Short mmCIF file of C-alpha atoms and ligand atoms in Angstrom, two decimals:
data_model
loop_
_atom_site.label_atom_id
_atom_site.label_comp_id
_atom_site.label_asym_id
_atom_site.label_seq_id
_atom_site.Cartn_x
_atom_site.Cartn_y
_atom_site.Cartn_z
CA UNK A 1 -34.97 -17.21 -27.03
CA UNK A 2 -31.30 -17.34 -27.98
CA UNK A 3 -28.26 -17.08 -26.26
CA UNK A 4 -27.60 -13.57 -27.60
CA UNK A 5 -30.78 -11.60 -26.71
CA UNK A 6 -30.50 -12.54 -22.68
CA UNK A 7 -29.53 -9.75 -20.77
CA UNK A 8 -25.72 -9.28 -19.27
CA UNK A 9 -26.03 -11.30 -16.33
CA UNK A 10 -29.30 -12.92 -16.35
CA UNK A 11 -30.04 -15.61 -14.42
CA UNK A 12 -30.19 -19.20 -16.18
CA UNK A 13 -31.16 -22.74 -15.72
CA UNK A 14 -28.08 -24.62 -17.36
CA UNK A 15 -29.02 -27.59 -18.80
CA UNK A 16 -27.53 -30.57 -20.99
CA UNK A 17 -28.52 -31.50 -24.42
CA UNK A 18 -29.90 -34.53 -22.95
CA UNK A 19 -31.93 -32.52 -20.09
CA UNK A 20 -29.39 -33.23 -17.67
CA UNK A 21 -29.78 -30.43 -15.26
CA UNK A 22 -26.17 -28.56 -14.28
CA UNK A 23 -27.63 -25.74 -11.74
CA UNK A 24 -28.79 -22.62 -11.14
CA UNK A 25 -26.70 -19.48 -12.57
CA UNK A 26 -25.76 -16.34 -14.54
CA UNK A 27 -25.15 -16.12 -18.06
CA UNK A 28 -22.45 -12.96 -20.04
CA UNK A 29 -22.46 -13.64 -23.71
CA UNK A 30 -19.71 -10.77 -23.46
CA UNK A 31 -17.80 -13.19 -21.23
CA UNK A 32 -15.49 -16.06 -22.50
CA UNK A 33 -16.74 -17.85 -19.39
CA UNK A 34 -20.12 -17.36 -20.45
CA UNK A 35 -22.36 -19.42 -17.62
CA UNK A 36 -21.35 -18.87 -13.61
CA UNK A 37 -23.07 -21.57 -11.61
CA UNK A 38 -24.25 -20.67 -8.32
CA UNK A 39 -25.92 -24.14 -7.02
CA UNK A 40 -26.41 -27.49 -8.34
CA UNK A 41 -30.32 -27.64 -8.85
CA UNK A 42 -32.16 -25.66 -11.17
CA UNK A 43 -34.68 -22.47 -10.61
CA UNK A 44 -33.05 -21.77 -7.46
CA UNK A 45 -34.09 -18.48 -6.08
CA UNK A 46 -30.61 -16.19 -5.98
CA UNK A 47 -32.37 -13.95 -3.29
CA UNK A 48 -31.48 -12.53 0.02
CA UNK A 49 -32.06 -15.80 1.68
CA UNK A 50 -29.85 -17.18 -0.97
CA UNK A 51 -27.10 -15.25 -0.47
CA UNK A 52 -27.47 -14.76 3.45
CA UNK A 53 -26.97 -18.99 3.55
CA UNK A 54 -24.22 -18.62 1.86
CA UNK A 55 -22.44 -16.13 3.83
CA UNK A 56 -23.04 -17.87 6.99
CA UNK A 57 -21.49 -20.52 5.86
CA UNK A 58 -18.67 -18.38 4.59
CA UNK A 59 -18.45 -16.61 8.02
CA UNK A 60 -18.50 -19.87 10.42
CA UNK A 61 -15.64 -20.98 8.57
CA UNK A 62 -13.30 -17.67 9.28
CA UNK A 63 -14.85 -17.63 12.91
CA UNK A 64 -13.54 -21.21 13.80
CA UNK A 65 -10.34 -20.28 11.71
CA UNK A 66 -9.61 -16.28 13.46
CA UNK A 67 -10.39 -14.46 16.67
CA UNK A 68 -10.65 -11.44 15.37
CA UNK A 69 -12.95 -9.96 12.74
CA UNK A 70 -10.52 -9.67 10.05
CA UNK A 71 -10.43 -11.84 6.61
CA UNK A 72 -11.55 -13.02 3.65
CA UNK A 73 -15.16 -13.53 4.37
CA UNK A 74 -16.11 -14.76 0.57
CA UNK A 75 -13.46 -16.25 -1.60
CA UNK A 76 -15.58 -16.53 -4.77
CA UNK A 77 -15.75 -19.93 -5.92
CA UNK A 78 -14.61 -21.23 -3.37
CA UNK A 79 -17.26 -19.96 -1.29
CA UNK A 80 -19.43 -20.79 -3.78
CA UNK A 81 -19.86 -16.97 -5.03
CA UNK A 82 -17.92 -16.80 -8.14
CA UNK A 83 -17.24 -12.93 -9.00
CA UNK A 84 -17.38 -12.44 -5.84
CA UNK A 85 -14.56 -11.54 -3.09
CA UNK A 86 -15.38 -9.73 0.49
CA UNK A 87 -12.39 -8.40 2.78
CA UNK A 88 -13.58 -7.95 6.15
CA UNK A 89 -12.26 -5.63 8.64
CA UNK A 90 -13.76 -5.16 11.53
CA UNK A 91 -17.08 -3.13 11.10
CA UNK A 92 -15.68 -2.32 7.18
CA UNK A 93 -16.49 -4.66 4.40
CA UNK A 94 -14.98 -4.42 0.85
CA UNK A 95 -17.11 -5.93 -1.89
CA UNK A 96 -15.33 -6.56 -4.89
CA UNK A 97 -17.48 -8.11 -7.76
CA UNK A 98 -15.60 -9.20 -10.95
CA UNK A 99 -18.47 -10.73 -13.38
CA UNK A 100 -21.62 -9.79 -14.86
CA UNK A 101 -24.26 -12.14 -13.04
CA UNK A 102 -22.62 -10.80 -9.37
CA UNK A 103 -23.16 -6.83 -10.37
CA UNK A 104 -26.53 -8.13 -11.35
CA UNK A 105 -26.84 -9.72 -8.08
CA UNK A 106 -25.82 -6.76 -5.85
CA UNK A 107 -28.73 -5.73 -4.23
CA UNK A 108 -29.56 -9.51 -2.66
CA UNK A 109 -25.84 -9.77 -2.06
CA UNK A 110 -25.73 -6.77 0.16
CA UNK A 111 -29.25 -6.88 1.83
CA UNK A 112 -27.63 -10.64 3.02
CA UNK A 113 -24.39 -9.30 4.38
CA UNK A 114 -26.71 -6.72 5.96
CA UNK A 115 -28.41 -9.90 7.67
CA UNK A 116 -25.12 -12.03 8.22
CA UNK A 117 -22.94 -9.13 9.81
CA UNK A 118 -24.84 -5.54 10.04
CA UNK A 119 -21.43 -3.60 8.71
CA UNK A 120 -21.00 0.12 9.42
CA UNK A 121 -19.03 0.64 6.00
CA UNK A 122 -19.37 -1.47 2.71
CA UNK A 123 -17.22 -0.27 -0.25
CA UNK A 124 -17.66 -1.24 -3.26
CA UNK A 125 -14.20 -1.79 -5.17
CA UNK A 126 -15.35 -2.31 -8.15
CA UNK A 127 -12.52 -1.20 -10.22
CA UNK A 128 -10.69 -4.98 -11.04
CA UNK A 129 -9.32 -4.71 -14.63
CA UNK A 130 -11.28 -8.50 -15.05
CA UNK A 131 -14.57 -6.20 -15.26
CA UNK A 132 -13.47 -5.19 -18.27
CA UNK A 133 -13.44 -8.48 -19.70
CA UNK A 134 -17.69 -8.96 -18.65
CA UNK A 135 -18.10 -5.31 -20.18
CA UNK A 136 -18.80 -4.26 -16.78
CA UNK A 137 -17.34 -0.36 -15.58
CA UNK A 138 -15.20 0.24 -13.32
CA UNK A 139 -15.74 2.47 -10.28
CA UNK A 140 -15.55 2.52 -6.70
CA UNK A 141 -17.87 3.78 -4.55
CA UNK A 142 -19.06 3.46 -0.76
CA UNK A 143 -22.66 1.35 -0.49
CA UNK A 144 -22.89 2.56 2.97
CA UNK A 145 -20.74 4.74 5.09
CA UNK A 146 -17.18 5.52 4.25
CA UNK A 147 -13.71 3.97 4.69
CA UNK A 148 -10.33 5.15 3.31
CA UNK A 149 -7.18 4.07 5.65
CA UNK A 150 -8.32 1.74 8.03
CA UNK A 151 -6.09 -0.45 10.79
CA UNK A 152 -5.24 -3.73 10.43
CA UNK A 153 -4.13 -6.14 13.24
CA UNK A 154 -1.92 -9.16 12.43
CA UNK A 155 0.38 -11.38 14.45
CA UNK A 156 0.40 -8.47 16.99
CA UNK A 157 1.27 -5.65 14.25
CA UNK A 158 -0.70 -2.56 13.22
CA UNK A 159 -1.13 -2.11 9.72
CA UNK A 160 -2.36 0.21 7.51
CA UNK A 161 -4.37 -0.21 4.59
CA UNK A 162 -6.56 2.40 2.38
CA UNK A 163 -9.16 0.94 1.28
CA UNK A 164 -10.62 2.92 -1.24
CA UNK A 165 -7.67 3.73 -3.04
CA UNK A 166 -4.98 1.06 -2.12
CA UNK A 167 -4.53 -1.88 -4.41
CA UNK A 168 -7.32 -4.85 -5.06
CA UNK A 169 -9.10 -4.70 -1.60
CA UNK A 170 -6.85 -2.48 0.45
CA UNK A 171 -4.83 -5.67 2.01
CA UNK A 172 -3.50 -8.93 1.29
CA UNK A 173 -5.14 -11.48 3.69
CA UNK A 174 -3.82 -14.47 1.34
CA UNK A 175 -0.18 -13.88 3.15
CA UNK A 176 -0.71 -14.04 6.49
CA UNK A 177 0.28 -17.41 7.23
CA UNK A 178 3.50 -16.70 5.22
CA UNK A 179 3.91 -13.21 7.04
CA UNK A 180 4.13 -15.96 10.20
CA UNK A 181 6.78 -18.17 8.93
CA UNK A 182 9.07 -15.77 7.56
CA UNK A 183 8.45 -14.08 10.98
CA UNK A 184 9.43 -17.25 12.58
CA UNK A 185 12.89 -17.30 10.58
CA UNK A 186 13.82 -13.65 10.97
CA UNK A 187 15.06 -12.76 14.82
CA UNK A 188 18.33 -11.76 15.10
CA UNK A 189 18.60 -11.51 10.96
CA UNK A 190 18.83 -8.82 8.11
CA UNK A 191 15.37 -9.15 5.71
CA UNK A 192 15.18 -7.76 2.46
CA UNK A 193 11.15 -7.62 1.83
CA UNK A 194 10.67 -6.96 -2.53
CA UNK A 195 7.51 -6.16 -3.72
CA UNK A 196 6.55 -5.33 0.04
CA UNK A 197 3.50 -2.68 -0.32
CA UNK A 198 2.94 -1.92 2.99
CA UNK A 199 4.93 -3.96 5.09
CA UNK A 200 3.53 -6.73 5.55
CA UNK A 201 6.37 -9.02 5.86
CA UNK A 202 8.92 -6.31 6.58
CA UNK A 203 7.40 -5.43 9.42
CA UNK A 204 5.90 -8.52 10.85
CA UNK A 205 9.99 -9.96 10.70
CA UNK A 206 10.53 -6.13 12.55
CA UNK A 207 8.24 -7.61 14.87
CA UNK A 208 9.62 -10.95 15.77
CA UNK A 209 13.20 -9.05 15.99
CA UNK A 210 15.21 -8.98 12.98
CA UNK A 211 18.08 -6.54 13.44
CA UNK A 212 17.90 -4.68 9.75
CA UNK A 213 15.10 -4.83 8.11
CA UNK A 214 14.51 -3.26 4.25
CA UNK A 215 11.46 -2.96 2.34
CA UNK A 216 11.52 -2.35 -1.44
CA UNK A 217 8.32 -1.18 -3.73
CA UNK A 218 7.41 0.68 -6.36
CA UNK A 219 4.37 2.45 -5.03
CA UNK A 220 4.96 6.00 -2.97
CA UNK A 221 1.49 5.92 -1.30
CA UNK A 222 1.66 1.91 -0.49
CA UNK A 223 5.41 2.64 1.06
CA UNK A 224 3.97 5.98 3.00
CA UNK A 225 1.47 3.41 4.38
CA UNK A 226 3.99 1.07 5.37
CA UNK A 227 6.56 3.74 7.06
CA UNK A 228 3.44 5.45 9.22
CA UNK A 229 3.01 1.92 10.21
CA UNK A 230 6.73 1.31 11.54
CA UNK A 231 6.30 4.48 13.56
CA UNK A 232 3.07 3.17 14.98
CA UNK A 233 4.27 0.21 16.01
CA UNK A 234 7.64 1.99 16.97
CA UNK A 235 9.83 -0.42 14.53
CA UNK A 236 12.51 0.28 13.08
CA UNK A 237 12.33 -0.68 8.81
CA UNK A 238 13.82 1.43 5.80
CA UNK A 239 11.30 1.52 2.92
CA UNK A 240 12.98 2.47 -0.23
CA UNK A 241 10.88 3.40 -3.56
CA UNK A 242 12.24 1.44 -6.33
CA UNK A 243 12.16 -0.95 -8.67
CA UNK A 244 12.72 -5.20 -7.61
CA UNK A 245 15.04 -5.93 -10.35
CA UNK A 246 16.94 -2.93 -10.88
CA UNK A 247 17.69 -2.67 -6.81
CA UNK A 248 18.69 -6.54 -6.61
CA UNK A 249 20.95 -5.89 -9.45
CA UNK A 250 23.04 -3.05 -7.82
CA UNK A 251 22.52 -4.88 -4.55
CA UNK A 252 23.64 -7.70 -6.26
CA UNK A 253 26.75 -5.69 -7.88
CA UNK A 254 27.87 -4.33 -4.55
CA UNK A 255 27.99 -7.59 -2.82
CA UNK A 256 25.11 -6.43 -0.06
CA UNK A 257 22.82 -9.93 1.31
CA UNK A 258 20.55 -10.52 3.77
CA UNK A 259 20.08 -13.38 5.60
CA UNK A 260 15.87 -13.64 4.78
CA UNK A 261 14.82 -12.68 1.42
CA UNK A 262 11.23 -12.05 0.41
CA UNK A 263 10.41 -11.65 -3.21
CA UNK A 264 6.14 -11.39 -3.60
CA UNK A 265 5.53 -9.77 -6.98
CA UNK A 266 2.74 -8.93 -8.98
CA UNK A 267 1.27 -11.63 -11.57
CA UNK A 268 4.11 -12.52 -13.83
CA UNK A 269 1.39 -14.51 -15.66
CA UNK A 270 -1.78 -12.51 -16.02
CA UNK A 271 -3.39 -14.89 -18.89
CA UNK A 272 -2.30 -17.67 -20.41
CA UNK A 273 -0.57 -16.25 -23.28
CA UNK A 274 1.75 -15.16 -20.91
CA UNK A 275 2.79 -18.00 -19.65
CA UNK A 276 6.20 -18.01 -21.01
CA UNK A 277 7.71 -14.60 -20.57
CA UNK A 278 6.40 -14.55 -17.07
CA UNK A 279 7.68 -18.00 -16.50
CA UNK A 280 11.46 -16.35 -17.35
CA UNK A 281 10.44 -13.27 -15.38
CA UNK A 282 10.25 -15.52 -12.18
CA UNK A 283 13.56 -17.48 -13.19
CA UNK A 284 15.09 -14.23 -13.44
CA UNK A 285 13.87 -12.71 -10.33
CA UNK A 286 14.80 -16.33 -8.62
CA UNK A 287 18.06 -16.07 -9.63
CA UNK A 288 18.56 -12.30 -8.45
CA UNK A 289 17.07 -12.80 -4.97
CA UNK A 290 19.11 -16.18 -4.64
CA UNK A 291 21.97 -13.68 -5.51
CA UNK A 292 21.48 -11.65 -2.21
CA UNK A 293 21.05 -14.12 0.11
CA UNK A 294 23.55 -14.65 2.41
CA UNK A 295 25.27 -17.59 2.91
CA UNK A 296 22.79 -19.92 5.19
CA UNK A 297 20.08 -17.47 4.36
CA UNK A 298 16.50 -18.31 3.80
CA UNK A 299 14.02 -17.43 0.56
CA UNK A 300 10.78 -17.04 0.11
CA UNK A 301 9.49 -16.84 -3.41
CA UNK A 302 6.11 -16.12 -4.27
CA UNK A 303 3.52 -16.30 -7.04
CA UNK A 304 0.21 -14.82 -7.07
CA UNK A 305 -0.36 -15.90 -10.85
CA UNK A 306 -3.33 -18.34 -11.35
CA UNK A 307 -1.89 -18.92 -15.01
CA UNK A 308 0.79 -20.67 -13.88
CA UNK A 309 0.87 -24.30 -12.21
CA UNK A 310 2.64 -25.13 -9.23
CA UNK A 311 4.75 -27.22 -10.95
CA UNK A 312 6.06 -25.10 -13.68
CA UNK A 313 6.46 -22.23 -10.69
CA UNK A 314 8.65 -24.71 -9.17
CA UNK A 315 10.51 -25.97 -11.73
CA UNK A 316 11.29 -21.75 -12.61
CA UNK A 317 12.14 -21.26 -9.03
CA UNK A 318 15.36 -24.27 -8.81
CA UNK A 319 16.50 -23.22 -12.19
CA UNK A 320 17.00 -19.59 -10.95
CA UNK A 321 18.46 -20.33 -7.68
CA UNK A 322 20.68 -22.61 -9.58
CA UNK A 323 21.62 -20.21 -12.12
CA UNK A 324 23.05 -18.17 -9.29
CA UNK A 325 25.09 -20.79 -8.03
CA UNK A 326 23.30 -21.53 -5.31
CA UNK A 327 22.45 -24.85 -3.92
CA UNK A 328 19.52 -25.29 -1.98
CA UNK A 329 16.85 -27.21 0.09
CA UNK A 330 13.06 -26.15 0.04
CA UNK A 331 11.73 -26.28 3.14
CA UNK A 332 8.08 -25.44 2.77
CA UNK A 333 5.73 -25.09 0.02
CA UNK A 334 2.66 -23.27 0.76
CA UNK A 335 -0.64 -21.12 -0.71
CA UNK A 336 -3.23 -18.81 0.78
CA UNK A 337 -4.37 -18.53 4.53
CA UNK A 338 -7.48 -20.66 5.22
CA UNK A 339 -9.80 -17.72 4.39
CA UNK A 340 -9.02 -18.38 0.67
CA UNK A 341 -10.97 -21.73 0.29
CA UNK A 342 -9.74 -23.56 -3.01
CA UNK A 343 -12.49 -24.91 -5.35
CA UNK A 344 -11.48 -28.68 -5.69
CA UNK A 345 -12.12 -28.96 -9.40
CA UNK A 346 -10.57 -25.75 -9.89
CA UNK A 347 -7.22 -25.67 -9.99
CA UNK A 348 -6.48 -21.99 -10.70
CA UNK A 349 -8.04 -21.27 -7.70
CA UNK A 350 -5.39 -21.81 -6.13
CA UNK A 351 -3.48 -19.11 -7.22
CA UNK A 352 -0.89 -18.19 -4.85
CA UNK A 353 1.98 -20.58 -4.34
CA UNK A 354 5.19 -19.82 -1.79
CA UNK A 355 8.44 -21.80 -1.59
CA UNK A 356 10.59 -21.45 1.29
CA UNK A 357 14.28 -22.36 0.66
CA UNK A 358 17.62 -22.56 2.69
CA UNK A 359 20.52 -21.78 0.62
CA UNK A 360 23.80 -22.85 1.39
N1 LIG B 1 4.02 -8.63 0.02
C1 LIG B 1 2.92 -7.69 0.08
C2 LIG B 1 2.07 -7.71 -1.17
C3 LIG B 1 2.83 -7.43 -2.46
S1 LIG B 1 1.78 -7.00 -3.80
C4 LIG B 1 2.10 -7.96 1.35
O1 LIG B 1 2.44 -8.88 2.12
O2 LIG B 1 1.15 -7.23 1.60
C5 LIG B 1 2.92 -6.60 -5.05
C6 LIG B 1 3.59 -5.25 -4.90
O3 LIG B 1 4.54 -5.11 -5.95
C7 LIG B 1 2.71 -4.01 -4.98
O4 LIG B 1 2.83 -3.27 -3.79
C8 LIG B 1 3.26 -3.20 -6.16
O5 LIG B 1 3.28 -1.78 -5.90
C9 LIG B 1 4.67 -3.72 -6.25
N2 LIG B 1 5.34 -3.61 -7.55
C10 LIG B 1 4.85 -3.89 -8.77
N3 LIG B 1 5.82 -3.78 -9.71
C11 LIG B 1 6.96 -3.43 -9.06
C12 LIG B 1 8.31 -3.19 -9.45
N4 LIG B 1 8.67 -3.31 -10.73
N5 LIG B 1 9.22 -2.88 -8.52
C13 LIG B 1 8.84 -2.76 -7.22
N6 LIG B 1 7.59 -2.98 -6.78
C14 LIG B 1 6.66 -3.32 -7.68
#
């Protein structure tokens, strides 16, 4: 049999030329990552009981790391489930499966999360434009009960996140330990929050008692999300519809600052070949957010690119704050919350990067 006549996502022994065995896993000949390995030894069973080992594994992590039943339950590879990513909340669970061998996989997967934590609602988000790529479809679709906006409790704020129709899974769980330090900087301060969907930041500085607080996005229904949730939690935040780089220019223009600046974009960097104009993109956006800091202020920049390295991220970051004139010190360098477990020999994995700077 030949590579090309095994079905999308069939499961395969991978071996060396010399016999060596690799593992247990899927193979996409559609896919420029053809082979996904699932476990070291070959002819493993990817069943139920599979899957279920996994996830407990997956869950006893998040249960020593949170008190509540809200996170990233499986963080593909580094859970060990590549194509794989579930957001727990509460009783809810949003699947999101990106490759071939996963989709092929669904029924096991779901019976086991059936067996690891009994959810009322599993939705299937299946609509990831890396699908594409495995000549998967897109669609999204409720395995079991329903969902749509759903609450979301962090650092003693309610969010709210729509699940079915909001972006990737609903809600960004890789920020939360960022939402706590800029929290930490921000009473008594003006934040700007770019590129703040629904709030998070914006509102978790609201929170900790920042005395203006502005929000800035592009998306109505994520910003509709993210005022319903300052009346909730009776804060007081100004979301404004609009675009990061035009609105720090004519904030920029008419001399307004803040003394915390947030700037958590999209993927500059979606694929390699993009490396360089998304490398200038964040120099440029560096620069502009340095510009409307105030004097003393702090900056957070973030990147949630896995095409670029930390080190070229950083290296984009001084040049922009320099550009503005601005020195600075950074004073913390971070990634994901804990529920985002990094595969060690895979360094994209580690896709989100945040550096925390005082600015003179
Ligand atoms: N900081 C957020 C997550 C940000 S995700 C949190 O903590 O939850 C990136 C956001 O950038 C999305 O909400 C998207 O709508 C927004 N966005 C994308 N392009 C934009 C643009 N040009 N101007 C403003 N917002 C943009």
């Amino acid at each position: 049999m030949t590579a090309k006549t095994l079905a999308q996502g069939a499961v395969v022994n991978v071996l060396g030329d010399d016999g060596r065995v690799f593992g247990t896993g899927t193979f996409n000949a559609k896919s420029l990552i053809a082979v996904r390995l699932l476990d070291p030894a070959a002819d493993v069973a990817l069943d139920t009981a599979f899957f279920a080992k996994k996830l407990q594994r997956a869950l006893s992590l998040r249960e020593t790391l949170y008190d509540a039943p809200y996170y990233r339950l499986a963080n593909a590879e580094g859970d060990g489930l590549p194509g794989l990513t579930i957001d727990r909340f509460g009783d809810t669970c949003v699947v999101q499966v990106t490759t071939a061998g996963m989709e092929s996989l669904l029924d096991p997967l779901l019976a086991a999360l059936d067996e690891a934590l009994g959810p009322v609602n599993v939705i299937l988000r299946a609509d990831a434009p890396a699908r594409t790529l495995e000549g998967l479809e897109l669609y999204v679709r409720a395995a079991k009960g329903d969902a749509g906006r759903i609450a979301v409790e962090e650092s003693g704020v309610r969010y709210f996140a729509d699940l079915e129709g909001g972006q990737k899974t609903g809600w960004y769980y890789d920020q939360r330990d960022n939402r706590a330090f800029v929290s930490s900087l921000s009473r008594g301060r003006s934040v700007l929050d770019a590129y703040c969907y629904t709030g998070g930041f914006a509102l978790a500085a609201a929170r900790a008692g920042a005395k203006d607080v502005a929000g800035l996005d592009s998306s109505a229904p994520a910003l509709a999300l993210a005022q319903d949730a300052a009346a909730a939690n009776g804060l007081r935040c100004k979301f404004v519809k609009a675009d990061v780089f035009e609105e720090l220019e004519r904030l920029w223009a008419a001399r307004e600052n803040f003394d915390v600046v947030v700037a958590d974009p999209p993927p500059f960097v979606k694929s390699k070949k993009d490396l360089e104009p998304g490398a200038k993109a964040y120099r440029k956006l560096a620069r502009l957010a340095a510009s409307v800091t105030a004097p003393c202020g702090f900056l957070l920049l973030a990147s949630c690119s896995h095409n670029i390295p930390l080190e070229r991220f950083l290296s984009e970051c001084a040049a922009g704050i320099s550009r503005a004139g601005r020195p600075a010190r950074l004073i913390r360098q971070s990634g994901a919350s804990g529920d985002h477990p990094v595969h060690p020999m895979l360094p994209e994995s580690a896709y989100l990067k945040a550096l925390a700077y005082m600015l003179d």
